[in-house]
Amino acid sequence: MILSVSRRTDIPNYYSEWFMNRIREGYLYVRNPMNTHQISRINLSPQIVDCIVFWTKNPWPMMDKLDDLKHYNYYFQFTLTGYGKDMEPNLPDKRRQMLGIFCKLSSQIGREKVIWRYDPIIFTDRYTADYHVKAFRKIAEALQGYTDKVVISFVDWYAKTKKNMKGIDAVNLEGREFFAFVSELSAIAGEHKMKIAACAEEIDLVPYGIEHNCCIDKALIEKIIGYRISAKKDKNQRKECGCLESIEIGTYNTCRNACKYCYANYSDQKVHSSCQIYDPQSPLLCGIITEEDKITERKVESLRQYP
């Protein structure tokens, strides 16, 4: 089993105490967002969890707890962009804090286990192509030697994203300008000894030196864990997504980063009410179990391939 921690919320940043308590207890609950009274019990035994994939914009609150994961294999998807507080209001200063945190995490666990994400890319009057190129270059310079790979993507206009982005006038970059832009990012990544890949993009950017990306990546996971796994493409993701199947443990409307391009939060009010019931001792993240809920043991097993 591969554990996704998490596409729906920033668990390392805000809920690392809860997650580590679940690791110690050996199980957790996940509520089905499509059927709110259906709860799955997930076994977290190290013999079953082949790899944990963390998604975060700030792993600092978790970094002093990583020794508790000594029996698990894992890596981090670390988003670090050039946006300011108008787009990412609750994140620490990038230059003064986040670049150093990235480098410290890399030194702590190994650079192959920290993937830099510069995404999603949004073009506005302020965040022009030239702005992104300059920001990308500065970050790449700071992270050289601390990661092997950078992943880019362009914003997807989900209904929730459009709602959260209200008042921000985004523009499209098309044709020759677009391909000149991605070529420049590719060149910068190469200069700083990084592979560059695109996440779930319909357009083929391979001719511009940008690979197709799998965030939950079979080759990387097998390299980290030291054995082959048998896993299928995640059918719950978009067709352009190449990720392997995984167990997602996050909860919508619980991320306090408050990024304007977020697709996982419906409203600030809903996030506030969800966070009010956060209990690090609960098996359920930001939730209360009611009499109407049905808890079912989810069948999970190691994906290990035996000779």
Tab-separated table of N, CA and C in Angstrom, residues 224-307:
chain	number	residue	atom	x	y	z
A	224	ILE	N	13.620	3.839	-3.607
A	224	ILE	CA	13.665	4.167	-2.189
A	224	ILE	C	13.469	2.936	-1.311
A	225	ILE	N	12.517	2.075	-1.685
A	225	ILE	CA	12.182	0.953	-0.805
A	225	ILE	C	13.050	-0.281	-1.055
A	226	GLY	N	13.681	-0.363	-2.222
A	226	GLY	CA	14.620	-1.447	-2.470
A	226	GLY	C	14.003	-2.738	-2.963
A	227	TYR	N	12.754	-2.705	-3.415
A	227	TYR	CA	12.154	-3.899	-4.019
A	227	TYR	C	11.093	-3.471	-5.031
A	228	ARG	N	10.718	-4.394	-5.891
A	228	ARG	CA	9.737	-4.113	-6.938
A	228	ARG	C	8.328	-4.207	-6.366
A	229	ILE	N	7.433	-3.385	-6.934
A	229	ILE	CA	6.047	-3.414	-6.504
A	229	ILE	C	5.136	-3.638	-7.709
A	230	SER	N	3.962	-4.156	-7.423
A	230	SER	CA	2.952	-4.372	-8.451
A	230	SER	C	1.783	-3.448	-8.149
A	231	ALA	N	1.607	-2.429	-8.978
A	231	ALA	CA	0.554	-1.446	-8.729
A	231	ALA	C	0.027	-0.914	-10.046
A	232	LYS	N	-1.237	-0.540	-10.039
A	232	LYS	CA	-1.884	-0.010	-11.233
A	232	LYS	C	-1.959	1.502	-11.182
A	233	LYS	N	-2.256	2.099	-12.321
A	233	LYS	CA	-2.510	3.534	-12.371
A	233	LYS	C	-3.715	3.853	-11.497
A	234	ASP	N	-3.670	4.998	-10.844
A	234	ASP	CA	-4.768	5.424	-9.986
A	234	ASP	C	-5.965	5.839	-10.834
A	235	LYS	N	-7.010	5.045	-10.806
A	235	LYS	CA	-8.197	5.304	-11.640
A	235	LYS	C	-9.019	6.482	-11.134
A	236	ASN	N	-8.746	6.931	-9.915
A	236	ASN	CA	-9.488	8.056	-9.348
A	236	ASN	C	-8.923	9.409	-9.756
A	237	GLN	N	-7.782	9.404	-10.447
A	237	GLN	CA	-7.169	10.643	-10.910
A	237	GLN	C	-7.492	10.866	-12.389
A	238	ARG	N	-7.193	12.075	-12.865
A	238	ARG	CA	-7.438	12.406	-14.270
A	238	ARG	C	-6.648	11.490	-15.205
A	239	LYS	N	-7.113	11.355	-16.426
A	239	LYS	CA	-6.458	10.435	-17.364
A	239	LYS	C	-5.024	10.867	-17.657
A	240	GLU	N	-4.732	12.185	-17.555
A	240	GLU	CA	-3.374	12.664	-17.814
A	240	GLU	C	-2.422	12.350	-16.663
A	241	CYS	N	-2.994	11.996	-15.501
A	241	CYS	CA	-2.181	11.717	-14.317
A	241	CYS	C	-1.618	10.305	-14.394
A	242	GLY	N	-0.331	10.172	-14.175
A	242	GLY	CA	0.310	8.863	-14.247
A	242	GLY	C	0.583	8.236	-12.902
A	243	CYS	N	0.013	8.795	-11.836
A	243	CYS	CA	0.292	8.304	-10.487
A	243	CYS	C	-0.207	6.876	-10.274
A	244	LEU	N	0.525	6.151	-9.427
A	244	LEU	CA	0.075	4.840	-8.995
A	244	LEU	C	-1.090	4.987	-8.029
A	245	GLU	N	-1.862	3.914	-7.894
A	245	GLU	CA	-2.953	3.889	-6.924
A	245	GLU	C	-2.393	4.043	-5.512
A	246	SER	N	-3.148	4.744	-4.679
A	246	SER	CA	-2.711	4.992	-3.308
A	246	SER	C	-3.931	5.159	-2.417
A	247	ILE	N	-3.696	5.176	-1.119
A	247	ILE	CA	-4.740	5.445	-0.141
A	247	ILE	C	-4.581	6.897	0.311
A	248	GLU	N	-5.569	7.711	-0.002
A	248	GLU	CA	-5.556	9.123	0.375
A	248	GLU	C	-6.165	9.281	1.767
A	249	ILE	N	-5.430	9.915	2.684
A	249	ILE	CA	-5.905	9.966	4.073
A	249	ILE	C	-6.332	11.367	4.514
A	250	GLY	N	-6.268	12.346	3.624
A	250	GLY	CA	-6.586	13.710	4.001
A	250	GLY	C	-8.083	13.993	4.005
A	251	THR	N	-8.416	15.185	4.488
A	251	THR	CA	-9.801	15.640	4.576
A	251	THR	C	-9.923	17.003	3.912
A	252	TYR	N	-10.907	17.162	3.049
A	252	TYR	CA	-11.154	18.458	2.420
A	252	TYR	C	-11.533	19.503	3.472
A	253	ASN	N	-11.299	20.770	3.120
A	253	ASN	CA	-11.674	21.896	3.987
A	253	ASN	C	-10.956	21.882	5.333
A	254	THR	N	-9.688	21.486	5.307
A	254	THR	CA	-8.902	21.498	6.538
A	254	THR	C	-7.537	22.157	6.350
A	255	CYS	N	-7.210	22.582	5.129
A	255	CYS	CA	-5.888	23.165	4.895
A	255	CYS	C	-5.898	24.643	5.239
A	256	ARG	N	-4.991	25.045	6.117
A	256	ARG	CA	-4.947	26.426	6.595
A	256	ARG	C	-3.935	27.282	5.834
A	257	ASN	N	-3.365	26.733	4.772
A	257	ASN	CA	-2.463	27.554	3.950
A	257	ASN	C	-3.221	28.685	3.252
A	258	ALA	N	-4.489	28.433	2.924
A	258	ALA	CA	-5.379	29.440	2.321
A	258	ALA	C	-4.888	29.952	0.970
A	259	CYS	N	-4.247	29.092	0.190
A	259	CYS	CA	-3.763	29.494	-1.130
A	259	CYS	C	-4.954	29.817	-2.036
A	260	LYS	N	-4.832	30.871	-2.811
A	260	LYS	CA	-5.939	31.338	-3.633
A	260	LYS	C	-6.312	30.342	-4.727
A	261	TYR	N	-5.366	29.526	-5.156
A	261	TYR	CA	-5.620	28.577	-6.237
A	261	TYR	C	-6.073	27.208	-5.718
A	262	CYS	N	-6.403	27.124	-4.439
A	262	CYS	CA	-6.714	25.832	-3.818
A	262	CYS	C	-7.955	25.197	-4.423
A	263	TYR	N	-7.899	23.870	-4.617
A	263	TYR	CA	-9.052	23.113	-5.098
A	263	TYR	C	-9.666	22.268	-3.993
A	264	ALA	N	-9.070	22.274	-2.790
A	264	ALA	CA	-9.487	21.363	-1.719
A	264	ALA	C	-10.303	22.043	-0.624
A	265	ASN	N	-10.406	23.373	-0.656
A	265	ASN	CA	-11.202	24.102	0.325
A	265	ASN	C	-12.400	24.758	-0.347
A	266	TYR	N	-13.572	24.624	0.262
A	266	TYR	CA	-14.775	25.256	-0.278
A	266	TYR	C	-14.872	26.715	0.153
A	267	SER	N	-14.543	26.982	1.449
A	267	SER	CA	-14.683	28.334	1.975
A	267	SER	C	-13.851	28.476	3.242
A	268	ASP	N	-13.500	29.707	3.569
A	268	ASP	CA	-12.759	29.978	4.806
A	268	ASP	C	-13.581	29.571	6.022
A	269	GLN	N	-14.880	29.781	5.959
A	269	GLN	CA	-15.756	29.437	7.083
A	269	GLN	C	-15.772	27.933	7.329
A	270	LYS	N	-15.828	27.158	6.248
A	270	LYS	CA	-15.822	25.701	6.384
A	270	LYS	C	-14.488	25.209	6.942
A	271	VAL	N	-13.399	25.808	6.495
A	271	VAL	CA	-12.084	25.430	7.025
A	271	VAL	C	-12.018	25.743	8.522
A	272	HIS	N	-12.503	26.920	8.900
A	272	HIS	CA	-12.482	27.305	10.311
A	272	HIS	C	-13.277	26.322	11.168
A	273	SER	N	-14.480	25.965	10.728
A	273	SER	CA	-15.312	25.044	11.504
A	273	SER	C	-14.687	23.654	11.573
A	274	SER	N	-14.032	23.214	10.492
A	274	SER	CA	-13.368	21.906	10.496
A	274	SER	C	-12.201	21.893	11.483
A	275	CYS	N	-11.425	22.968	11.459
A	275	CYS	CA	-10.253	23.031	12.323
A	275	CYS	C	-10.619	23.148	13.804
A	276	GLN	N	-11.807	23.669	14.082
A	276	GLN	CA	-12.267	23.800	15.466
A	276	GLN	C	-12.439	22.444	16.137
A	277	ILE	N	-12.685	21.408	15.353
A	277	ILE	CA	-12.902	20.076	15.941
A	277	ILE	C	-11.675	19.173	15.768
A	278	TYR	N	-10.550	19.764	15.415
A	278	TYR	CA	-9.318	18.975	15.308
A	278	TYR	C	-8.917	18.437	16.671
A	279	ASP	N	-8.686	17.147	16.735
A	279	ASP	CA	-8.226	16.477	17.946
A	279	ASP	C	-7.077	15.561	17.566
A	280	PRO	N	-5.850	15.881	17.988
A	280	PRO	CA	-4.709	15.046	17.582
A	280	PRO	C	-4.773	13.617	18.091
A	281	GLN	N	-5.668	13.344	19.058
A	281	GLN	CA	-5.807	11.985	19.582
A	281	GLN	C	-6.869	11.171	18.836
A	282	SER	N	-7.647	11.843	17.989
A	282	SER	CA	-8.731	11.154	17.289
A	282	SER	C	-8.196	10.317	16.131
A	283	PRO	N	-8.808	9.183	15.845
A	283	PRO	CA	-8.404	8.421	14.655
A	283	PRO	C	-8.843	9.087	13.357
A	284	LEU	N	-9.752	10.077	13.451
A	284	LEU	CA	-10.301	10.762	12.282
A	284	LEU	C	-9.782	12.198	12.255
A	285	LEU	N	-9.290	12.640	11.111
A	285	LEU	CA	-8.747	13.989	10.993
A	285	LEU	C	-9.867	15.020	10.907
A	286	CYS	N	-9.905	15.933	11.875
A	286	CYS	CA	-10.885	17.038	11.886
A	286	CYS	C	-12.300	16.533	11.667
A	287	GLY	N	-12.673	15.543	12.443
A	287	GLY	CA	-14.017	15.001	12.300
A	287	GLY	C	-14.502	14.364	13.584
A	288	ILE	N	-15.811	14.214	13.687
A	288	ILE	CA	-16.438	13.579	14.838
A	288	ILE	C	-17.246	12.383	14.349
A	289	ILE	N	-17.090	11.261	15.001
A	289	ILE	CA	-17.816	10.048	14.623
A	289	ILE	C	-19.209	10.086	15.249
A	290	THR	N	-20.215	9.857	14.423
A	290	THR	CA	-21.599	9.892	14.881
A	290	THR	C	-22.217	8.495	14.832
A	291	GLU	N	-23.421	8.378	15.394
A	291	GLU	CA	-24.117	7.087	15.405
A	291	GLU	C	-24.481	6.625	13.994
A	292	GLU	N	-24.594	7.569	13.071
A	292	GLU	CA	-24.971	7.220	11.699
A	292	GLU	C	-23.792	6.692	10.882
A	293	ASP	N	-22.603	6.908	11.376
A	293	ASP	CA	-21.415	6.494	10.625
A	293	ASP	C	-21.227	4.983	10.664
A	294	LYS	N	-20.765	4.456	9.564
A	294	LYS	CA	-20.442	3.033	9.474
A	294	LYS	C	-18.939	2.897	9.222
A	295	ILE	N	-18.254	2.224	10.118
A	295	ILE	CA	-16.805	2.050	10.020
A	295	ILE	C	-16.513	0.654	9.476
A	296	THR	N	-15.764	0.619	8.386
A	296	THR	CA	-15.448	-0.644	7.720
A	296	THR	C	-13.934	-0.776	7.571
A	297	GLU	N	-13.426	-1.943	7.859
A	297	GLU	CA	-12.011	-2.217	7.664
A	297	GLU	C	-11.716	-2.273	6.170
A	298	ARG	N	-10.833	-1.418	5.704
A	298	ARG	CA	-10.487	-1.437	4.283
A	298	ARG	C	-9.412	-2.490	4.043
A	299	LYS	N	-9.615	-3.283	3.021
A	299	LYS	CA	-8.639	-4.323	2.703
A	299	LYS	C	-7.428	-3.686	2.047
A	300	VAL	N	-6.306	-3.755	2.714
A	300	VAL	CA	-5.057	-3.209	2.187
A	300	VAL	C	-3.952	-4.247	2.367
A	301	GLU	N	-2.974	-4.198	1.491
A	301	GLU	CA	-1.862	-5.129	1.565
A	301	GLU	C	-0.637	-4.537	0.901
A	302	SER	N	0.504	-5.111	1.208
A	302	SER	CA	1.735	-4.667	0.580
A	302	SER	C	1.684	-4.941	-0.928
A	303	LEU	N	2.297	-4.060	-1.692
A	303	LEU	CA	2.364	-4.211	-3.138
A	303	LEU	C	3.626	-4.943	-3.587
A	304	ARG	N	4.355	-5.452	-2.633
A	304	ARG	CA	5.651	-6.083	-2.915
A	304	ARG	C	5.506	-7.248	-3.899
A	305	GLN	N	6.408	-7.269	-4.884
A	305	GLN	CA	6.480	-8.392	-5.815
A	305	GLN	C	7.532	-9.360	-5.339
A	306	TYR	N	7.160	-10.604	-5.237
A	306	TYR	CA	8.109	-11.623	-4.819
A	306	TYR	C	8.601	-12.395	-6.036
A	307	PRO	N	9.866	-12.785	-6.032
A	307	PRO	CA	10.421	-13.524	-7.192
A	307	PRO	C	9.669	-14.808	-7.461
